[in-house]
Tab-separated table of C-alpha atoms in Angstrom:
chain	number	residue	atom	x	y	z
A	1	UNK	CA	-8.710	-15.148	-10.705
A	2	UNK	CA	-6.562	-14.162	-7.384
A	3	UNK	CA	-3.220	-12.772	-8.772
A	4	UNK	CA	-2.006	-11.057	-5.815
A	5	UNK	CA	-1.002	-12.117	-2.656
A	6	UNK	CA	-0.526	-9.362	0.255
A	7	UNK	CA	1.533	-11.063	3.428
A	8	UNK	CA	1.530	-9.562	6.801
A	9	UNK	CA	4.322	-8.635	9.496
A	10	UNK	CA	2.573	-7.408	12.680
A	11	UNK	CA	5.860	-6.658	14.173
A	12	UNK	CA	7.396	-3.657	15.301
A	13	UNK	CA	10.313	-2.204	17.398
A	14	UNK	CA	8.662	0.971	17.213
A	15	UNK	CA	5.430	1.708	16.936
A	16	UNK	CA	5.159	5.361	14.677
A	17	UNK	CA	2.291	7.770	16.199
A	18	UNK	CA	0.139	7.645	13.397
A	19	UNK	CA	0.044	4.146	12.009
A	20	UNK	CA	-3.314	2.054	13.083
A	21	UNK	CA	-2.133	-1.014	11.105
A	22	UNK	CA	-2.195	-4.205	13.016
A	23	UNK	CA	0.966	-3.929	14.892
A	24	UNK	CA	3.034	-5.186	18.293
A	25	UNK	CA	5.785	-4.730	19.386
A	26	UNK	CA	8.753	-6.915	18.492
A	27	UNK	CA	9.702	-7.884	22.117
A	28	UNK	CA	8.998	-11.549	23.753
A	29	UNK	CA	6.275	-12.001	21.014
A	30	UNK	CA	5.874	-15.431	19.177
A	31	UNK	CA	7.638	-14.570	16.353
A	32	UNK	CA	9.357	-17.951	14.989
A	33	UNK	CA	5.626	-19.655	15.430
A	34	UNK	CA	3.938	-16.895	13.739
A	35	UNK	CA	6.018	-17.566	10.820
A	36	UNK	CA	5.108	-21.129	10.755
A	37	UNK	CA	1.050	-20.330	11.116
A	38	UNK	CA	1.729	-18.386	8.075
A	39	UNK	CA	2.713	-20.778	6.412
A	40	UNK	CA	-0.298	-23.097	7.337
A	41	UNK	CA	-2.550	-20.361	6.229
A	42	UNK	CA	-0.656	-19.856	2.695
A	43	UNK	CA	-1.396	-24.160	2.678
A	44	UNK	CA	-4.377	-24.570	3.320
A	45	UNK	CA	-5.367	-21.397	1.775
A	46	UNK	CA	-4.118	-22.750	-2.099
A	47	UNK	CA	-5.300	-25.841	-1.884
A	48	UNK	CA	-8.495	-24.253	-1.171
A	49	UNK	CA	-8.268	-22.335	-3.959
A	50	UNK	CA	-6.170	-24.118	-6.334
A	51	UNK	CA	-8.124	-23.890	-9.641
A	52	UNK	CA	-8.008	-19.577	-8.861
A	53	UNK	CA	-4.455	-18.795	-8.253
A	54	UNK	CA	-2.254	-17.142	-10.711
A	55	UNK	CA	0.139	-15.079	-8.477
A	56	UNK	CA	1.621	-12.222	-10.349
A	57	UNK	CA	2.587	-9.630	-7.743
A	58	UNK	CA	3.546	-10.458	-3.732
A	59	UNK	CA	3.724	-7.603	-1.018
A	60	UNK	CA	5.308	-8.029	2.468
A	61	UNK	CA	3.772	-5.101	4.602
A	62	UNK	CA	3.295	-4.699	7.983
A	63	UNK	CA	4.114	-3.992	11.151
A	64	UNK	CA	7.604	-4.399	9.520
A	65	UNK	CA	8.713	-7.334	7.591
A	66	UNK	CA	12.583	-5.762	8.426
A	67	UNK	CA	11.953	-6.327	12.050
A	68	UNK	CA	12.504	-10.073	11.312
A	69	UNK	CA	16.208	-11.671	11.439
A	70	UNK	CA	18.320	-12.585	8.314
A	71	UNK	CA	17.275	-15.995	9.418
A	72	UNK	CA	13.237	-15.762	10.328
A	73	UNK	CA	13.046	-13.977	6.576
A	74	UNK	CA	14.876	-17.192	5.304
A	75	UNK	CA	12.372	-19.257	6.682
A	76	UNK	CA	9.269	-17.152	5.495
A	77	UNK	CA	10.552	-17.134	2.298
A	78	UNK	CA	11.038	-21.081	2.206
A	79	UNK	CA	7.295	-21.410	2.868
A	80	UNK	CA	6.440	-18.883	0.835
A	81	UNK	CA	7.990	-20.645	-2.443
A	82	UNK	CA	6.618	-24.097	-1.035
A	83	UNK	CA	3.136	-23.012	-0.791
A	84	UNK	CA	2.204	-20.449	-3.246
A	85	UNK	CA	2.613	-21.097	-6.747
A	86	UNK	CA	5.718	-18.610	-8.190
A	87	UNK	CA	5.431	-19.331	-11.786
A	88	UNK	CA	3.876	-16.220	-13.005
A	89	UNK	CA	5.144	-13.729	-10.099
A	90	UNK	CA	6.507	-10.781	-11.763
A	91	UNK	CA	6.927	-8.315	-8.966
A	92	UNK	CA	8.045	-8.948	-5.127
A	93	UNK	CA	7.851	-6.559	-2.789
A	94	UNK	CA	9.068	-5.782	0.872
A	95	UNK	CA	8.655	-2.977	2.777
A	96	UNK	CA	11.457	-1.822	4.843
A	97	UNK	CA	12.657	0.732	7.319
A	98	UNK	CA	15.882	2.017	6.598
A	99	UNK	CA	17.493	1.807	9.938
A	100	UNK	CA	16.102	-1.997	10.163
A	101	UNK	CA	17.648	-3.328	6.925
A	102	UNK	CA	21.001	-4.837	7.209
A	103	UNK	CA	23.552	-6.433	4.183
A	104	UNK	CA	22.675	-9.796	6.078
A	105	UNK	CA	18.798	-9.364	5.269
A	106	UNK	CA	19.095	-7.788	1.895
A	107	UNK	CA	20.986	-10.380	0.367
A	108	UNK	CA	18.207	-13.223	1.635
A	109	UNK	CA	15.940	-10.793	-0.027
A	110	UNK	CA	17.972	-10.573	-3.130
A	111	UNK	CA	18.295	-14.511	-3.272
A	112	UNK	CA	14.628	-15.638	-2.561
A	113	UNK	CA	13.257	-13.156	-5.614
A	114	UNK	CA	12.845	-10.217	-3.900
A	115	UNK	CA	13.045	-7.503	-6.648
A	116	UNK	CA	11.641	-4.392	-5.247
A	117	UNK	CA	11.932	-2.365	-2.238
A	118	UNK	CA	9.542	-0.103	-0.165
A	119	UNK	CA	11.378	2.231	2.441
A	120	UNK	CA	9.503	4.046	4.727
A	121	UNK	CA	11.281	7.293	5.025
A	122	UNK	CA	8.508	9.951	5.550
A	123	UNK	CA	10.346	12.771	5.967
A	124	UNK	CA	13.593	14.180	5.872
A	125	UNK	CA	13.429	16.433	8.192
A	126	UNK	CA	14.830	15.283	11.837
A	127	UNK	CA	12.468	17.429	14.036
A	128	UNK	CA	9.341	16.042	12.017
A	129	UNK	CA	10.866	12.211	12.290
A	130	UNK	CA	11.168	12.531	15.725
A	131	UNK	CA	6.858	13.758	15.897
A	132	UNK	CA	6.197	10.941	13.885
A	133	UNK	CA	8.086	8.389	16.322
A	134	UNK	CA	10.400	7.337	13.649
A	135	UNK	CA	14.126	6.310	14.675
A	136	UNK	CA	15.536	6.119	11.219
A	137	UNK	CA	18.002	9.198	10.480
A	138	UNK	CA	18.738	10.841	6.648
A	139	UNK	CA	21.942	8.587	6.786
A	140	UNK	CA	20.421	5.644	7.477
A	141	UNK	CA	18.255	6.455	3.925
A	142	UNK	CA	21.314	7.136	2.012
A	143	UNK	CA	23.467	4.084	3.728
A	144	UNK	CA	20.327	1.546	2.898
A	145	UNK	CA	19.948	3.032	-0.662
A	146	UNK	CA	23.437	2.778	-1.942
A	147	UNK	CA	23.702	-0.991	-0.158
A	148	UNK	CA	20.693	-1.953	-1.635
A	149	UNK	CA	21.607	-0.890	-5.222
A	150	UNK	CA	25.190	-1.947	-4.605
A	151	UNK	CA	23.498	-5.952	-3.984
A	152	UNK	CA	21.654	-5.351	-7.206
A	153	UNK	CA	18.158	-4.302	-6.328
A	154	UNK	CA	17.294	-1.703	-8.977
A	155	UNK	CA	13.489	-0.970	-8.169
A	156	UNK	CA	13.552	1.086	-4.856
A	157	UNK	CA	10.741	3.355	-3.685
A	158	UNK	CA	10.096	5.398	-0.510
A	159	UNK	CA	6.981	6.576	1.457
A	160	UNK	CA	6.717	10.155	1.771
A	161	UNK	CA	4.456	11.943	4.391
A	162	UNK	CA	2.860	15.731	4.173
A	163	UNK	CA	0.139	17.635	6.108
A	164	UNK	CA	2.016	16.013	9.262
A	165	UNK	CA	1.809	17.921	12.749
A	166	UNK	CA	3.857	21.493	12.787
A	167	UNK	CA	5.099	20.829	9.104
A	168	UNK	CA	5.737	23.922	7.365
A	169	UNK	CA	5.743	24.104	3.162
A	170	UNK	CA	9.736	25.119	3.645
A	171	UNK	CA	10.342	21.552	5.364
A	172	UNK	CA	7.692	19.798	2.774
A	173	UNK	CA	9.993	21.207	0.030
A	174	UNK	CA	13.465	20.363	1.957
A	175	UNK	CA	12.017	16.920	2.184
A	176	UNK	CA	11.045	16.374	-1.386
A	177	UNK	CA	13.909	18.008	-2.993
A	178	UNK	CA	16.159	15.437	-0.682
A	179	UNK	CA	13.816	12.608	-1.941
A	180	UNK	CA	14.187	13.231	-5.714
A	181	UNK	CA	17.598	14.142	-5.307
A	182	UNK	CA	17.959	10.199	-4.462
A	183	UNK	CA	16.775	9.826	-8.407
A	184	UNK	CA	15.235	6.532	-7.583
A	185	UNK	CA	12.197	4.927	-9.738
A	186	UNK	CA	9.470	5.476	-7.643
A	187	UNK	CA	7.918	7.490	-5.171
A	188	UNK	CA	4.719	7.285	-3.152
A	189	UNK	CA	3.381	10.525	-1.027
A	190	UNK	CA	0.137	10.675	1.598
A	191	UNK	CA	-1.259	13.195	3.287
A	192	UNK	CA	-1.780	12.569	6.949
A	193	UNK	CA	-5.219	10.564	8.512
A	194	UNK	CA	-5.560	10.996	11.738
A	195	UNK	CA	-6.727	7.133	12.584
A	196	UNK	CA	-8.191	5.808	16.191
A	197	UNK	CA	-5.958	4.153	17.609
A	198	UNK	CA	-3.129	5.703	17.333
A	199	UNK	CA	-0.706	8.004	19.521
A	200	UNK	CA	-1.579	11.359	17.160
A	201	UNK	CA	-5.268	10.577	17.948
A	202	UNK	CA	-4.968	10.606	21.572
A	203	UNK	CA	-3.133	13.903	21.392
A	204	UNK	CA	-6.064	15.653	18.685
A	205	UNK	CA	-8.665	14.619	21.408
A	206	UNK	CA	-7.021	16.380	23.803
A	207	UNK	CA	-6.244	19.274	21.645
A	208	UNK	CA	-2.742	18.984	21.667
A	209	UNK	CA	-1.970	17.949	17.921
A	210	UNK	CA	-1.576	20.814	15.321
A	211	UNK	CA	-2.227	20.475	12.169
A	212	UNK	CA	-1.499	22.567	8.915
A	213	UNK	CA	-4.821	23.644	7.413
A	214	UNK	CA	-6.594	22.361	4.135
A	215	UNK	CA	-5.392	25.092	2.179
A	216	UNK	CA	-1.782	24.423	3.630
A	217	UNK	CA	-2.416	21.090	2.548
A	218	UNK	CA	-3.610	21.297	-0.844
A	219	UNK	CA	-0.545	23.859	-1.367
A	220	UNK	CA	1.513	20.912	-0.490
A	221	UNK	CA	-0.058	18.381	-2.955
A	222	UNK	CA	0.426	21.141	-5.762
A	223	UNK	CA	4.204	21.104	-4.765
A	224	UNK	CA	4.183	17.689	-4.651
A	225	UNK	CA	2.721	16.859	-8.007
A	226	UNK	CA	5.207	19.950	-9.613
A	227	UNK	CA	8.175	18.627	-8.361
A	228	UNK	CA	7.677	15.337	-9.004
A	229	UNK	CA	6.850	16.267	-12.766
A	230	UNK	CA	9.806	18.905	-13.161
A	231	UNK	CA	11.956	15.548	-12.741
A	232	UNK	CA	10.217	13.379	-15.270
A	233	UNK	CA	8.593	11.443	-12.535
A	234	UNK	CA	5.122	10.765	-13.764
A	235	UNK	CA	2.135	11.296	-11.442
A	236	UNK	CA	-0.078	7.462	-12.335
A	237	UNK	CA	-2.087	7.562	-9.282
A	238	UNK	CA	-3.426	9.844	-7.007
A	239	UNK	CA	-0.732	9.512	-4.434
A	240	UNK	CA	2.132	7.775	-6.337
A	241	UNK	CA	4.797	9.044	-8.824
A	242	UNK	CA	7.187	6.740	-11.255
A	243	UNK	CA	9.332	6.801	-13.768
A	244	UNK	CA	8.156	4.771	-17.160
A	245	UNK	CA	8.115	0.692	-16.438
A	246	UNK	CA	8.388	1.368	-12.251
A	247	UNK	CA	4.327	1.637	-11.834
A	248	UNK	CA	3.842	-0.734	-9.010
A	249	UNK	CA	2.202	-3.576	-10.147
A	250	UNK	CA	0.854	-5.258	-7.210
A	251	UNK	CA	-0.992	-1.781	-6.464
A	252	UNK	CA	-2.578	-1.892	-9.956
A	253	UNK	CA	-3.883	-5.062	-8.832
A	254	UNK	CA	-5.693	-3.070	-6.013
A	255	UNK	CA	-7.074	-0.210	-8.209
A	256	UNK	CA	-8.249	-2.111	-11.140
A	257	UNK	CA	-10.107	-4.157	-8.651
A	258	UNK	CA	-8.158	-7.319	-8.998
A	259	UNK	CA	-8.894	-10.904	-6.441
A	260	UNK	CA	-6.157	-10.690	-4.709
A	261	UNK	CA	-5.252	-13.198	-1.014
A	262	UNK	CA	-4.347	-11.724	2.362
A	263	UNK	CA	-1.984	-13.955	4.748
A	264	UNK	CA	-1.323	-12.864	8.173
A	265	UNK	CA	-2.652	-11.521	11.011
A	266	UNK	CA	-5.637	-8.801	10.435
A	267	UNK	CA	-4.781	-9.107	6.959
A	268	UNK	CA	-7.659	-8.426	4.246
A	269	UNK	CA	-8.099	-10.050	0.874
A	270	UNK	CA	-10.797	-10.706	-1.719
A	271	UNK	CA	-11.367	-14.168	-3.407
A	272	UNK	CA	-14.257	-15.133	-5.653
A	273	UNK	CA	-16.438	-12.673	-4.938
A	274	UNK	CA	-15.713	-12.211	-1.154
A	275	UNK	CA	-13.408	-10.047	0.608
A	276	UNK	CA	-12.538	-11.389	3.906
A	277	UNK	CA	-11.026	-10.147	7.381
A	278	UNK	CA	-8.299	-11.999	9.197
A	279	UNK	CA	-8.477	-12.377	13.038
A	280	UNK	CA	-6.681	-9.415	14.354
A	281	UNK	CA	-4.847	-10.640	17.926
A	282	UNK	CA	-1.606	-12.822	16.947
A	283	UNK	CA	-2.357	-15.663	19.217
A	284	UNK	CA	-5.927	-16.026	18.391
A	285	UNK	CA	-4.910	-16.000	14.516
A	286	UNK	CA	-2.174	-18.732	15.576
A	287	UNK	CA	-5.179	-20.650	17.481
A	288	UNK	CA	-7.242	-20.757	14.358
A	289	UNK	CA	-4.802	-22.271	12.582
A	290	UNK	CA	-3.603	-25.143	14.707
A	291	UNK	CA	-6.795	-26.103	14.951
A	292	UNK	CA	-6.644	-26.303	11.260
A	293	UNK	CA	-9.100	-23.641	9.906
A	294	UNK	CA	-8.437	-20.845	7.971
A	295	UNK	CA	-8.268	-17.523	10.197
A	296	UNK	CA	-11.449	-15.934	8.773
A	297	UNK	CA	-13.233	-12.909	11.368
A	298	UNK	CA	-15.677	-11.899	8.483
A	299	UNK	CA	-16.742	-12.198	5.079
A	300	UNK	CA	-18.753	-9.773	2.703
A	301	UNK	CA	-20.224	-11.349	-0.703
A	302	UNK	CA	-19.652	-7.921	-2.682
A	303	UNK	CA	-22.604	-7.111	-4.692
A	304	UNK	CA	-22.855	-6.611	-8.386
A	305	UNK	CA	-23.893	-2.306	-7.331
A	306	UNK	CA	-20.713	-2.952	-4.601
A	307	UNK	CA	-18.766	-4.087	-7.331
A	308	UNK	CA	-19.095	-1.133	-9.606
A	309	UNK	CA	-18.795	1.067	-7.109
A	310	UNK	CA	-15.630	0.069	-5.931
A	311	UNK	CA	-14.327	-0.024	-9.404
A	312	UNK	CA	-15.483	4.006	-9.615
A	313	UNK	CA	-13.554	4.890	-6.275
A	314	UNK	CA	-10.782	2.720	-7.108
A	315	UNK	CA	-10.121	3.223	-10.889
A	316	UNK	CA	-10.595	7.205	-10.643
A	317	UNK	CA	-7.468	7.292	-8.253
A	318	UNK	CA	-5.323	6.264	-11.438
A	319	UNK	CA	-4.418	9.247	-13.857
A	320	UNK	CA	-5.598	6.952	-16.685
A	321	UNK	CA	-8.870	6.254	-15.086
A	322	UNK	CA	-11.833	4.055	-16.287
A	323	UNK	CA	-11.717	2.370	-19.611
A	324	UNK	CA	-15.076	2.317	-20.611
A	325	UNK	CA	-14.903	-0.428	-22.522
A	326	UNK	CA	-13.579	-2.560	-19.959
A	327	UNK	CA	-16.495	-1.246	-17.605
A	328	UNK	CA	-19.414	-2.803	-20.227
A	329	UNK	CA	-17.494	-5.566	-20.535
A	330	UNK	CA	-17.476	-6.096	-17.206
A	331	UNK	CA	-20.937	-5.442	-15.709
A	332	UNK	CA	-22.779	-5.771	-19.196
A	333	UNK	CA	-23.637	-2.121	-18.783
A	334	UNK	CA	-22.337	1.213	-19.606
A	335	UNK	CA	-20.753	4.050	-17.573
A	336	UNK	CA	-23.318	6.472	-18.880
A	337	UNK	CA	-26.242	3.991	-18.304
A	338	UNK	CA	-25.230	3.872	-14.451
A	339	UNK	CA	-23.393	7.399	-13.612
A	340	UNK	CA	-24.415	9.443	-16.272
A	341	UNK	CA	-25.911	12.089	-14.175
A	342	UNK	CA	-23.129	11.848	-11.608
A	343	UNK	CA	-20.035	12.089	-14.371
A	344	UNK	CA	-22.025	15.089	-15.933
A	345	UNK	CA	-22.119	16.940	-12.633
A	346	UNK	CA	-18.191	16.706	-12.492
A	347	UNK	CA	-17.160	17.358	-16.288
A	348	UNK	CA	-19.104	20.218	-15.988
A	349	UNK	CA	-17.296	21.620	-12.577
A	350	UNK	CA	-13.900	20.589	-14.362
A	351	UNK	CA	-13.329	17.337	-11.681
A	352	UNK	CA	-13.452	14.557	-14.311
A	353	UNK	CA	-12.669	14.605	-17.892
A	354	UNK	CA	-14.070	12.537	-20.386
A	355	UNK	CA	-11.928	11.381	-23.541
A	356	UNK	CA	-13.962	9.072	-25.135
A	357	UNK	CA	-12.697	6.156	-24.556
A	358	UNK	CA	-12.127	6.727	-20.869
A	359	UNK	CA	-12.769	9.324	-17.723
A	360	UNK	CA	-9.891	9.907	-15.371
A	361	UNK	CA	-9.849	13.144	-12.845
A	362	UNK	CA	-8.741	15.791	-13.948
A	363	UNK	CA	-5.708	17.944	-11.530
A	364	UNK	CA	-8.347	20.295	-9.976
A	365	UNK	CA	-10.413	16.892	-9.590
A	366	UNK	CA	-7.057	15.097	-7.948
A	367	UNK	CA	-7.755	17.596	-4.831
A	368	UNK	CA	-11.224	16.525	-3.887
A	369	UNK	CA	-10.783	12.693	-4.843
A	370	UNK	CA	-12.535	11.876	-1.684
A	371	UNK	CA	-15.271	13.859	-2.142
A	372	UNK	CA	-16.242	12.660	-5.960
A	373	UNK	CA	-15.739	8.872	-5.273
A	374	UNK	CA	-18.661	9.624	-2.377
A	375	UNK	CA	-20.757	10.737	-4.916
A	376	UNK	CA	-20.510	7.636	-6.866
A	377	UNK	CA	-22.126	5.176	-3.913
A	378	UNK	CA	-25.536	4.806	-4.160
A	379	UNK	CA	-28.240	5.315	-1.766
């Protein structure tokens, strides 16, 4: 069953130095038609799969979904409410930059269902903003906050950045004790990945991008994951913090290896066994779809071994981890009949705990995530 439905923005008015998302700028680009090919693609798409959709969650990521008028979000959100069934939607999400978002925009958010908001704040720090290409300042953050909440949007979240280029722990801590003193529901924090692509990568292949160490950064997770739990804000996934009943649902969807559709351009989704690749470029996407197919670049039937393995790599980043139960259920076979040497390895070393019912990582584990979900592909 596809449940979630992830929509993509590939607009920009500023393109941030480390994002390799598919992204353009916002200038003389096809914007009002790219709407409407969306909304082609979210037709033909369910009446493709009629019989499979039962839409509980909806993201709008990008690009920037805020880079769009008051008016070009009306419109998206007409077709999104014509074409995809709304029924069953329980959370709607848009991410947002907080110098993009004006009263205009989050009151046709607030009137078309939105009901939960991802800001893109990174850092609070105005030296590290300005590495990062970011145009937002702190008072933009605090001006979008209060606006939002004064409209009536009560689930707010920001993106948080550490292990970034020059950042010191002093500024990692300025930055987080500014984000919780916000006191908002949820949080989500990444270390830096230095992607191809991207403006940060140019300037590490010339040597010119310096980064904190791996000891520097793990001392900044371990702040991360104290703070966060000195304010009652509970650590549920490796890289995302909430207080009880804010978990973000359409992220579950992701790590309990849900079906889930992807709309836009470059956007990825899985359905009935496949996950699937959207054409990248904007006007060959648009092309596709006038000439009435969907936008597929490539398709990957995900084996029954794929299929396990992704729901090792992906259930292990939630603090609750597997159920076991739900595992034999699932593939008709049990954790220990499949990874029994592999889990053994890591209970031992102190990486994974087993309760019983379930293995999760344990903190020490949190730290090497990477490195243990490798160990669970096989040869």
């Amino acid at each position: 069953m596809i449940k979630g439905a992830y929509i993509h923005i590939p607009f920009c008015h500023q393109i941030c130095h480390y994002c390799d998302f598919n992204k353009v700028f916002f200038k003389n680009q096809p914007v009002d038609e790219y709407i409407e090919t969306l909304g082609m693609e979210m037709k033909m798409f369910a009446e493709k799969y009629k019989e499979h959709l039962h839409i509980e969650t909806i993201f709008l990521g990008g690009g920037t979904p805020t880079a769009l008028s008051a008016d070009q979000l009306e419109r998206l959100f007409e077709l999104i409410k014509q074409y995809l069934p709304m029924q069953h939607v329980q959370e709607f999400t848009s991410e947002a930059n907080p110098d993009e978002l004006t009263y205009d925009k989050l009151v046709v958010m607030k009137n078309n269902g939105i009901n939960r908001l991802s800001l893109g704040v990174q850092s609070f720090d105005a030296d590290i903003l300005s590495r990062l290409g970011r145009t937002h300042s702190n008072e933009h953050v605090y001006k979008t906050i209060q606006m939002a909440k004064d409209i009536g949007f009560t689930n707010i979240s920001i993106d948080l950045m550490y292990g970034l280029p020059g950042q010191t722990m002093d500024q990692w801590n300025f930055t987080l004790q500014k984000a919780l003193e916000l006191d908002l529901p949820h949080y989500s924090a990444y270390s830096l990945i230095v992607e191809p692509k991207t403006v940060f990568y140019n300037l590490m292949t010339k040597g010119k991008l310096i980064l904190p160490g791996e000891d520097l950064e793990a001392d900044m997770y371990s702040l991360l994951m104290d703070a966060m739990a000195s304010k009652g804000i509970q650590q549920y996934e490796i890289s995302n913090f909430a207080k009880p009943g804010f978990h973000s649902k359409h992220n579950n969807l992701y790590w309990d290896n849900v079906e889930y559709a992807g709309f836009g351009a470059g956007a990825h989704g899985y359905a009935l066994g496949n996950r699937y690749a959207n054409i990248g470029p904007i006007k060959k996407y648009m092309d596709a779809l006038l000439s009435g197919e969907l936008p597929i670049n490539s398709t990957h039937e995900v084996t029954a071994v794929e299929r396990m393995e992704e729901e090792m790599f992906l259930g292990l980043r939630k603090v609750s981890g597997i159920d076991k139960k739900q595992f034999k259920d699932k593939f008709g076979k049990t954790l220990e009949e499949m990874y029994g040497q592999v889990l053994s390895k890591h209970i031992d070393t102190g990486s994974i705990i087993d309760t019983h019912d379930r293995v999760a990582l344990t903190r020490k584990g949190r730290f090497i995530g990477n490195e243990i979900f490798q160990s669970f592909l096989m040869e």
